[in-house]
Amino acid sequence: MKRHSWFKQSLVLAVLPLAMGTAFAQDAKKDISPAEAQYQAGGSPLGAVEMHQDINPKAPPMTKAEFDKARQIYFERCAGCHGVLRKGATGKPLTPDKTLASGTDYLKVFINYGSPAGMPNWGTSGELSEAEVDLMARYVQQTPPQPPEFGMPEMKQTWKVIVPPEKRPTKKMNTYNLDNIFSTTLRDTGEVALIDGDSKQIINIVKTGYAVHISRTSASGRYLYVIGRDAKINLIDLWMETPDNVAEIRVGLEARSVETSKARGFEDKYAIAGAYWPPQYTIMDGYTLEPLKIVGTRGMTVDTQEYHPEPRVASIVASHFKPEFVVNVKETGKILMVDYTNINALKTTEIGAARFLHDGGWDLSKRYFMVAANQSNKVAAVDAKDGKLAALIDVGPIPHPGRGANFIHPKYGPVWSTGHLGDESISLIGTDPQKHPKEAWKVVQTLKGQGGGSLFLKTHPKSKNLWVDTALNPDPKVSQSIAVFDINNLEKGFAVLPIAEWAGLGEGAKRVLQPEYNLAGDEVWFSIWSAKNQESAIVVVDDKTRKLKAVIKDKRLITPTGKFNLHNTQHDVY
């Protein structure tokens, strides 16, 4: 089920808003933009996991081979929005109590032709064959299969210490400027490229899990933790002559987030990872990745107080004030302040925010964590010092800040900003309740960007520029360029730089995404992301002049997406 030929990822089954008197019509979902549709899409590693077929006598018959094929299609293309168990996540439920009432013929029409509510025309677009449309219409009437749980025995089976701590270097064995290395995700090859920011040369291509979501630097700056969407974590020792893996583990079957302890006295001691499936987080030894504590997140939603069977763990950050991890639970809308002083007697403060918490970053003071609640169109500000919710701020449709961007607004003081998937707006939120109380926790200004589909925006304390990508915009001219604002003259609007054109690549989507600064704050790096069989690149721009500085091309740079400067990641500079 793929939304557009130009972006071979999927959407999930939305709900048809037709006046047909069905259960679907009662669950109609608002119209969504193409950018939002792509964001909700994306393959799940669970498609390859064997699951039990529960024969439902009321459902249309399916052979085991048909069931397995349909299950793989669902998890590769639909589960991201409708959930592993089809009970609904950011999308509506697709459980038999709703689908059986509609019947196979209705569902085939629904899948074949789509709807204005966001359901793509899988059949008429040619993305699904007639047989596959029929297959999926029958599949969504079956009892949803449940993937296996993944507990301590399963984790221990995957845990591997490649180089024990006592055999690792006792001092830095290379001459690289570790603060200016970029950990660059090579999404479709299951690798990260460690790129020297000084020489612009690749130091090493490190084998990791599939589609690394984030890279995190340890508090000391020695270790790098990366996590793939297949829940595999790799620990990289940056002191080695050639930085490489020293430990690995899988903490589940699907995941997105990893972080390390930063509080004084706990530097590098612990690592934590959050899983999408099973819904849980795991605390590990920071030097070996030995799993120490697993905590489930199933529970009640923050708004309707209803039980949710698979609340996914989205972003996790480490507090700069206390020995606490800030764990954001997506579907229940809860923020967990996890005190790791004694992991055998965890103390957790639960803060109710808003549903579908996703990603975010610290404000300039690093006291307040700003996290987007995507489908609620809100940003939650969490006071990590006092352990409470500071505010819920209404923003534009589907905020997606990455880590956000902090700067001193010429009129309103310190602000944190986010772009959106649903429209072209960029929200600037005041974050200084002490010196700017009237502006605190309000959208003090809304900028107009190139369009919807923004994934990341970025600035730097030494810069006067605010860079905003639109990687998921359906217009190639927009997705292949970058908007840049002058922070001291925001009313002037944005300038557009043709980043993909500067890369000098051949055919391909050439989506421009994730501006990332170097250590000095005088260069901005952009990923040019094309398909696995097409050429991609990294483009480096001079921040002051906004002119092309370098293009990094290498046949090993396959589908580069996220880039993380190790110093900026270590110190939460954005």
mmCIF file of C-alpha atoms in Angstrom, residues 134-452:
data_model
loop_
_atom_site.group_PDB
_atom_site.id
_atom_site.type_symbol
_atom_site.label_atom_id
_atom_site.label_comp_id
_atom_site.label_asym_id
_atom_site.label_seq_id
_atom_site.Cartn_x
_atom_site.Cartn_y
_atom_site.Cartn_z
ATOM 1 C CA ASP A 134 -8.963 -8.741 -2.227
ATOM 2 C CA LEU A 135 -6.323 -10.200 0.089
ATOM 3 C CA MET A 136 -6.195 -7.121 2.315
ATOM 4 C CA ALA A 137 -9.990 -6.800 2.391
ATOM 5 C CA ARG A 138 -10.163 -10.314 3.807
ATOM 6 C CA TYR A 139 -7.184 -9.847 6.127
ATOM 7 C CA VAL A 140 -8.560 -6.873 8.056
ATOM 8 C CA GLN A 141 -11.568 -9.018 8.995
ATOM 9 C CA GLN A 142 -9.375 -11.637 10.635
ATOM 10 C CA THR A 143 -8.471 -11.687 14.314
ATOM 11 C CA PRO A 144 -5.330 -9.524 14.556
ATOM 12 C CA PRO A 145 -2.250 -11.650 15.209
ATOM 13 C CA GLN A 146 -0.062 -10.626 18.125
ATOM 14 C CA PRO A 147 3.717 -10.613 17.853
ATOM 15 C CA PRO A 148 5.613 -12.429 20.588
ATOM 16 C CA GLU A 149 6.682 -10.649 23.737
ATOM 17 C CA PHE A 150 10.365 -9.871 24.203
ATOM 18 C CA GLY A 151 11.588 -10.155 27.762
ATOM 19 C CA MET A 152 14.850 -10.718 29.601
ATOM 20 C CA PRO A 153 15.544 -14.238 28.224
ATOM 21 C CA GLU A 154 15.082 -13.045 24.654
ATOM 22 C CA MET A 155 17.261 -9.984 25.241
ATOM 23 C CA LYS A 156 20.037 -12.022 26.825
ATOM 24 C CA GLN A 157 20.079 -14.263 23.747
ATOM 25 C CA THR A 158 20.855 -11.254 21.529
ATOM 26 C CA TRP A 159 23.291 -9.527 23.888
ATOM 27 C CA LYS A 160 26.886 -9.614 22.718
ATOM 28 C CA VAL A 161 29.961 -7.944 24.182
ATOM 29 C CA ILE A 162 32.394 -7.771 21.285
ATOM 30 C CA VAL A 163 35.186 -6.044 23.192
ATOM 31 C CA PRO A 164 34.932 -6.254 27.001
ATOM 32 C CA PRO A 165 35.572 -2.987 28.896
ATOM 33 C CA GLU A 166 38.867 -4.276 30.323
ATOM 34 C CA LYS A 167 40.195 -4.872 26.804
ATOM 35 C CA ARG A 168 39.244 -1.472 25.446
ATOM 36 C CA PRO A 169 41.767 1.378 25.100
ATOM 37 C CA THR A 170 42.736 3.207 28.262
ATOM 38 C CA LYS A 171 43.304 6.379 26.245
ATOM 39 C CA LYS A 172 42.190 7.794 22.918
ATOM 40 C CA MET A 173 44.019 5.856 20.184
ATOM 41 C CA ASN A 174 43.194 8.064 17.181
ATOM 42 C CA THR A 175 43.761 11.661 16.165
ATOM 43 C CA TYR A 176 40.186 12.443 15.151
ATOM 44 C CA ASN A 177 38.434 15.468 16.554
ATOM 45 C CA LEU A 178 35.677 13.456 18.201
ATOM 46 C CA ASP A 179 33.595 16.571 18.877
ATOM 47 C CA ASN A 180 33.230 17.162 15.143
ATOM 48 C CA ILE A 181 32.350 13.660 13.969
ATOM 49 C CA PHE A 182 28.926 13.186 12.365
ATOM 50 C CA SER A 183 27.109 9.903 12.964
ATOM 51 C CA THR A 184 25.122 9.568 9.752
ATOM 52 C CA THR A 185 22.306 7.051 9.332
ATOM 53 C CA LEU A 186 22.473 4.945 6.174
ATOM 54 C CA ARG A 187 18.865 3.963 6.445
ATOM 55 C CA ASP A 188 18.431 1.077 4.042
ATOM 56 C CA THR A 189 21.765 -0.679 4.573
ATOM 57 C CA GLY A 190 21.638 -1.033 8.353
ATOM 58 C CA GLU A 191 24.734 1.078 8.951
ATOM 59 C CA VAL A 192 25.976 4.416 10.194
ATOM 60 C CA ALA A 193 28.752 6.371 8.520
ATOM 61 C CA LEU A 194 31.120 8.115 10.909
ATOM 62 C CA ILE A 195 32.191 11.209 8.974
ATOM 63 C CA ASP A 196 35.059 13.456 10.029
ATOM 64 C CA GLY A 197 33.643 16.961 10.083
ATOM 65 C CA ASP A 198 37.089 18.492 9.641
ATOM 66 C CA SER A 199 38.256 16.548 6.581
ATOM 67 C CA LYS A 200 34.779 15.582 5.267
ATOM 68 C CA GLN A 201 36.071 11.993 4.924
ATOM 69 C CA ILE A 202 34.346 8.809 6.056
ATOM 70 C CA ILE A 203 36.154 7.342 9.075
ATOM 71 C CA ASN A 204 34.255 4.070 9.173
ATOM 72 C CA ILE A 205 31.024 2.424 8.061
ATOM 73 C CA VAL A 206 29.679 0.655 11.142
ATOM 74 C CA LYS A 207 27.200 -2.222 10.936
ATOM 75 C CA THR A 208 24.081 -1.502 12.991
ATOM 76 C CA GLY A 209 20.391 -2.315 13.091
ATOM 77 C CA TYR A 210 18.065 -1.459 10.225
ATOM 78 C CA ALA A 211 17.041 2.186 9.689
ATOM 79 C CA VAL A 212 18.880 3.727 12.636
ATOM 80 C CA HIS A 213 16.530 6.276 14.140
ATOM 81 C CA ILE A 214 18.867 8.233 16.395
ATOM 82 C CA SER A 215 22.455 8.375 17.593
ATOM 83 C CA ARG A 216 23.296 9.491 21.132
ATOM 84 C CA THR A 217 26.668 10.426 22.585
ATOM 85 C CA SER A 218 27.486 9.377 26.142
ATOM 86 C CA ALA A 219 27.967 11.994 28.869
ATOM 87 C CA SER A 220 31.761 11.584 28.720
ATOM 88 C CA GLY A 221 31.824 11.812 24.931
ATOM 89 C CA ARG A 222 33.619 8.467 24.586
ATOM 90 C CA TYR A 223 30.742 6.227 23.538
ATOM 91 C CA LEU A 224 28.150 6.424 20.792
ATOM 92 C CA TYR A 225 24.819 4.598 21.074
ATOM 93 C CA VAL A 226 22.682 4.000 17.985
ATOM 94 C CA ILE A 227 19.336 2.232 17.727
ATOM 95 C CA GLY A 228 17.647 0.783 14.648
ATOM 96 C CA ARG A 229 13.962 0.413 14.050
ATOM 97 C CA ASP A 230 14.484 -3.321 14.498
ATOM 98 C CA ALA A 231 15.334 -2.509 18.156
ATOM 99 C CA LYS A 232 18.998 -3.361 17.771
ATOM 100 C CA ILE A 233 21.356 -1.150 19.772
ATOM 101 C CA ASN A 234 25.030 -0.817 18.926
ATOM 102 C CA LEU A 235 27.619 0.627 21.288
ATOM 103 C CA ILE A 236 30.550 2.262 19.472
ATOM 104 C CA ASP A 237 33.827 3.072 21.235
ATOM 105 C CA LEU A 238 35.169 6.327 19.816
ATOM 106 C CA TRP A 239 38.579 5.880 21.489
ATOM 107 C CA MET A 240 39.507 2.933 19.278
ATOM 108 C CA GLU A 241 42.047 3.466 16.516
ATOM 109 C CA THR A 242 39.104 3.069 14.148
ATOM 110 C CA PRO A 243 35.860 3.637 16.093
ATOM 111 C CA ASP A 244 33.687 0.542 15.909
ATOM 112 C CA ASN A 245 31.202 -1.684 17.729
ATOM 113 C CA VAL A 246 32.083 -3.022 21.166
ATOM 114 C CA ALA A 247 28.634 -4.337 22.212
ATOM 115 C CA GLU A 248 25.159 -4.922 20.826
ATOM 116 C CA ILE A 249 21.704 -6.079 21.898
ATOM 117 C CA ARG A 250 18.088 -6.167 20.765
ATOM 118 C CA VAL A 251 15.598 -4.749 23.251
ATOM 119 C CA GLY A 252 12.467 -5.782 21.379
ATOM 120 C CA LEU A 253 11.134 -6.275 17.879
ATOM 121 C CA GLU A 254 10.654 -2.610 16.966
ATOM 122 C CA ALA A 255 12.017 0.547 18.579
ATOM 123 C CA ARG A 256 13.016 4.189 18.079
ATOM 124 C CA SER A 257 14.810 5.699 21.092
ATOM 125 C CA VAL A 258 18.023 5.366 23.095
ATOM 126 C CA GLU A 259 19.690 7.634 25.664
ATOM 127 C CA THR A 260 22.392 7.536 28.348
ATOM 128 C CA SER A 261 22.672 8.754 31.928
ATOM 129 C CA LYS A 262 24.064 12.271 32.290
ATOM 130 C CA ALA A 263 23.648 13.204 35.955
ATOM 131 C CA ARG A 264 26.769 13.866 37.990
ATOM 132 C CA GLY A 265 28.096 10.598 39.381
ATOM 133 C CA PHE A 266 26.158 8.568 36.800
ATOM 134 C CA GLU A 267 28.009 9.595 33.631
ATOM 135 C CA ASP A 268 27.984 6.688 31.144
ATOM 136 C CA LYS A 269 26.702 4.306 33.823
ATOM 137 C CA TYR A 270 23.353 3.480 32.267
ATOM 138 C CA ALA A 271 21.723 3.365 28.856
ATOM 139 C CA ILE A 272 17.983 3.266 28.265
ATOM 140 C CA ALA A 273 15.985 2.276 25.191
ATOM 141 C CA GLY A 274 12.286 2.478 24.442
ATOM 142 C CA ALA A 275 10.446 -0.042 22.292
ATOM 143 C CA TYR A 276 7.432 0.177 20.029
ATOM 144 C CA TRP A 277 6.915 -3.566 20.431
ATOM 145 C CA PRO A 278 6.625 -4.816 23.029
ATOM 146 C CA PRO A 279 5.531 -1.526 24.627
ATOM 147 C CA GLN A 280 8.272 -1.146 27.224
ATOM 148 C CA TYR A 281 11.611 0.434 28.048
ATOM 149 C CA THR A 282 14.833 -1.234 29.120
ATOM 150 C CA ILE A 283 17.642 0.087 31.312
ATOM 151 C CA MET A 284 21.061 -1.364 30.492
ATOM 152 C CA ASP A 285 24.639 -1.212 31.698
ATOM 153 C CA GLY A 286 26.129 1.743 29.868
ATOM 154 C CA TYR A 287 29.480 0.040 29.181
ATOM 155 C CA THR A 288 28.273 -3.385 28.024
ATOM 156 C CA LEU A 289 24.532 -3.018 27.190
ATOM 157 C CA GLU A 290 23.710 -5.816 29.633
ATOM 158 C CA PRO A 291 19.938 -5.563 30.189
ATOM 159 C CA LEU A 292 19.191 -4.808 33.836
ATOM 160 C CA LYS A 293 15.586 -3.682 34.111
ATOM 161 C CA ILE A 294 12.535 -3.908 31.819
ATOM 162 C CA VAL A 295 9.437 -1.797 32.493
ATOM 163 C CA GLY A 296 6.173 -2.165 30.572
ATOM 164 C CA THR A 297 4.110 0.860 29.507
ATOM 165 C CA ARG A 298 0.670 -0.662 28.870
ATOM 166 C CA GLY A 299 -2.000 1.279 30.693
ATOM 167 C CA MET A 300 -4.676 3.953 30.610
ATOM 168 C CA THR A 301 -4.771 6.928 28.259
ATOM 169 C CA VAL A 302 -4.355 10.371 29.763
ATOM 170 C CA ASP A 303 -7.582 11.784 28.330
ATOM 171 C CA THR A 304 -10.370 9.167 28.238
ATOM 172 C CA GLN A 305 -8.772 6.917 30.880
ATOM 173 C CA GLU A 306 -9.206 3.871 28.637
ATOM 174 C CA TYR A 307 -6.828 0.947 28.565
ATOM 175 C CA HIS A 308 -4.409 0.903 25.644
ATOM 176 C CA PRO A 309 -2.679 -2.396 24.842
ATOM 177 C CA GLU A 310 0.343 -1.023 22.980
ATOM 178 C CA PRO A 311 1.439 2.474 24.018
ATOM 179 C CA ARG A 312 4.749 2.881 22.207
ATOM 180 C CA VAL A 313 7.761 4.534 23.803
ATOM 181 C CA ALA A 314 8.728 7.453 21.602
ATOM 182 C CA SER A 315 11.505 9.858 22.616
ATOM 183 C CA ILE A 316 13.710 9.547 25.705
ATOM 184 C CA VAL A 317 16.058 12.223 27.030
ATOM 185 C CA ALA A 318 18.275 12.465 30.107
ATOM 186 C CA SER A 319 17.673 15.267 32.596
ATOM 187 C CA HIS A 320 20.496 17.735 33.245
ATOM 188 C CA PHE A 321 19.104 18.486 36.728
ATOM 189 C CA LYS A 322 18.493 15.072 38.282
ATOM 190 C CA PRO A 323 19.380 11.404 37.773
ATOM 191 C CA GLU A 324 16.222 10.973 35.714
ATOM 192 C CA PHE A 325 15.230 9.811 32.266
ATOM 193 C CA VAL A 326 12.302 11.582 30.613
ATOM 194 C CA VAL A 327 10.326 8.806 28.882
ATOM 195 C CA ASN A 328 7.539 9.852 26.513
ATOM 196 C CA VAL A 329 4.793 7.293 25.948
ATOM 197 C CA LYS A 330 3.036 7.911 22.676
ATOM 198 C CA GLU A 331 -0.502 6.515 22.771
ATOM 199 C CA THR A 332 -1.281 7.133 26.437
ATOM 200 C CA GLY A 333 0.101 10.683 26.361
ATOM 201 C CA LYS A 334 2.107 10.216 29.547
ATOM 202 C CA ILE A 335 5.562 11.550 30.376
ATOM 203 C CA LEU A 336 7.471 9.394 32.836
ATOM 204 C CA MET A 337 10.250 10.914 34.935
ATOM 205 C CA VAL A 338 12.257 7.780 35.769
ATOM 206 C CA ASP A 339 14.689 8.173 38.676
ATOM 207 C CA TYR A 340 17.604 5.814 37.974
ATOM 208 C CA THR A 341 19.354 6.302 41.324
ATOM 209 C CA ASN A 342 18.344 2.759 42.265
ATOM 210 C CA ILE A 343 17.097 0.748 39.313
ATOM 211 C CA ASN A 344 15.999 -2.086 41.615
ATOM 212 C CA ALA A 345 13.594 0.325 43.295
ATOM 213 C CA LEU A 346 12.619 2.671 40.484
ATOM 214 C CA LYS A 347 10.813 5.848 41.423
ATOM 215 C CA THR A 348 8.688 7.156 38.583
ATOM 216 C CA THR A 349 6.759 10.415 38.418
ATOM 217 C CA GLU A 350 3.926 10.197 35.907
ATOM 218 C CA ILE A 351 2.955 13.437 34.194
ATOM 219 C CA GLY A 352 -0.181 13.609 32.111
ATOM 220 C CA ALA A 353 0.277 15.561 28.875
ATOM 221 C CA ALA A 354 -1.513 14.810 25.588
ATOM 222 C CA ARG A 355 -1.794 11.764 23.373
ATOM 223 C CA PHE A 356 0.619 10.759 20.652
ATOM 224 C CA LEU A 357 3.765 12.181 22.189
ATOM 225 C CA HIS A 358 6.593 11.917 19.722
ATOM 226 C CA ASP A 359 9.856 13.871 19.578
ATOM 227 C CA GLY A 360 11.286 17.042 21.045
ATOM 228 C CA GLY A 361 14.232 18.754 22.676
ATOM 229 C CA TRP A 362 15.390 20.934 25.538
ATOM 230 C CA ASP A 363 14.913 24.678 25.725
ATOM 231 C CA LEU A 364 17.967 26.957 26.006
ATOM 232 C CA SER A 365 18.167 26.553 29.791
ATOM 233 C CA LYS A 366 17.871 22.745 29.471
ATOM 234 C CA ARG A 367 15.328 22.869 32.267
ATOM 235 C CA TYR A 368 12.252 22.420 30.098
ATOM 236 C CA PHE A 369 11.754 19.521 27.709
ATOM 237 C CA MET A 370 9.527 20.464 24.791
ATOM 238 C CA VAL A 371 7.806 17.451 23.242
ATOM 239 C CA ALA A 372 5.320 17.346 20.376
ATOM 240 C CA ALA A 373 1.994 15.582 20.825
ATOM 241 C CA ASN A 374 1.504 15.048 17.097
ATOM 242 C CA GLN A 375 -2.162 14.250 16.579
ATOM 243 C CA SER A 376 -3.240 16.518 19.428
ATOM 244 C CA ASN A 377 -1.545 19.477 17.703
ATOM 245 C CA LYS A 378 0.121 20.454 20.945
ATOM 246 C CA VAL A 379 3.564 20.826 22.475
ATOM 247 C CA ALA A 380 4.054 19.817 26.093
ATOM 248 C CA ALA A 381 6.600 21.711 28.200
ATOM 249 C CA VAL A 382 7.951 19.579 31.051
ATOM 250 C CA ASP A 383 9.790 21.172 33.963
ATOM 251 C CA ALA A 384 12.611 18.693 34.630
ATOM 252 C CA LYS A 385 13.746 20.588 37.712
ATOM 253 C CA ASP A 386 10.416 20.600 39.546
ATOM 254 C CA GLY A 387 9.081 17.436 37.922
ATOM 255 C CA LYS A 388 5.817 18.803 36.601
ATOM 256 C CA LEU A 389 4.026 19.867 33.450
ATOM 257 C CA ALA A 390 4.715 23.546 32.816
ATOM 258 C CA ALA A 391 2.218 23.928 29.984
ATOM 259 C CA LEU A 392 0.393 22.431 27.021
ATOM 260 C CA ILE A 393 0.692 24.759 24.043
ATOM 261 C CA ASP A 394 -1.561 24.662 20.983
ATOM 262 C CA VAL A 395 0.423 24.720 17.747
ATOM 263 C CA GLY A 396 -0.184 23.906 14.074
ATOM 264 C CA PRO A 397 -1.262 20.577 12.593
ATOM 265 C CA ILE A 398 1.047 17.651 13.304
ATOM 266 C CA PRO A 399 4.077 19.309 14.914
ATOM 267 C CA HIS A 400 7.352 17.566 14.099
ATOM 268 C CA PRO A 401 10.311 19.424 15.621
ATOM 269 C CA GLY A 402 13.014 16.784 15.657
ATOM 270 C CA ARG A 403 14.846 18.317 18.597
ATOM 271 C CA GLY A 404 13.543 21.767 17.729
ATOM 272 C CA ALA A 405 15.527 24.981 17.435
ATOM 273 C CA ASN A 406 16.381 27.451 20.220
ATOM 274 C CA PHE A 407 17.274 31.092 19.715
ATOM 275 C CA ILE A 408 16.895 34.543 21.227
ATOM 276 C CA HIS A 409 14.015 36.280 19.511
ATOM 277 C CA PRO A 410 14.739 40.000 19.006
ATOM 278 C CA LYS A 411 11.376 40.881 20.574
ATOM 279 C CA TYR A 412 10.214 37.959 22.717
ATOM 280 C CA GLY A 413 13.419 36.570 24.217
ATOM 281 C CA PRO A 414 14.267 32.848 24.300
ATOM 282 C CA VAL A 415 12.063 30.734 22.050
ATOM 283 C CA TRP A 416 11.913 27.093 20.995
ATOM 284 C CA SER A 417 10.500 26.340 17.581
ATOM 285 C CA THR A 418 8.823 23.547 15.651
ATOM 286 C CA GLY A 419 7.744 22.962 12.075
ATOM 287 C CA HIS A 420 4.714 20.927 11.040
ATOM 288 C CA LEU A 421 3.761 18.091 8.761
ATOM 289 C CA GLY A 422 0.236 19.334 8.216
ATOM 290 C CA ASP A 423 0.907 22.882 6.986
ATOM 291 C CA GLU A 424 3.595 25.442 6.252
ATOM 292 C CA SER A 425 3.558 27.080 9.695
ATOM 293 C CA ILE A 426 6.534 27.302 12.043
ATOM 294 C CA SER A 427 5.604 27.952 15.675
ATOM 295 C CA LEU A 428 7.900 29.971 17.957
ATOM 296 C CA ILE A 429 7.171 29.306 21.643
ATOM 297 C CA GLY A 430 8.425 31.507 24.487
ATOM 298 C CA THR A 431 10.407 29.494 27.050
ATOM 299 C CA ASP A 432 11.561 31.980 29.709
ATOM 300 C CA PRO A 433 8.973 32.294 32.500
ATOM 301 C CA GLN A 434 11.441 34.127 34.737
ATOM 302 C CA LYS A 435 12.435 37.106 32.557
ATOM 303 C CA HIS A 436 9.681 36.962 29.936
ATOM 304 C CA PRO A 437 6.613 35.727 31.849
ATOM 305 C CA LYS A 438 4.083 37.259 29.430
ATOM 306 C CA GLU A 439 5.559 35.319 26.528
ATOM 307 C CA ALA A 440 6.205 32.049 28.361
ATOM 308 C CA TRP A 441 4.452 28.954 27.024
ATOM 309 C CA LYS A 442 2.746 30.830 24.221
ATOM 310 C CA VAL A 443 3.209 30.815 20.468
ATOM 311 C CA VAL A 444 4.666 34.303 20.253
ATOM 312 C CA GLN A 445 5.062 34.244 16.476
ATOM 313 C CA THR A 446 4.071 32.001 13.596
ATOM 314 C CA LEU A 447 6.266 31.982 10.522
ATOM 315 C CA LYS A 448 5.206 30.822 7.089
ATOM 316 C CA GLY A 449 7.556 28.310 5.538
ATOM 317 C CA GLN A 450 7.680 26.646 2.119
ATOM 318 C CA GLY A 451 4.931 24.160 2.863
ATOM 319 C CA GLY A 452 3.896 21.174 4.933
#
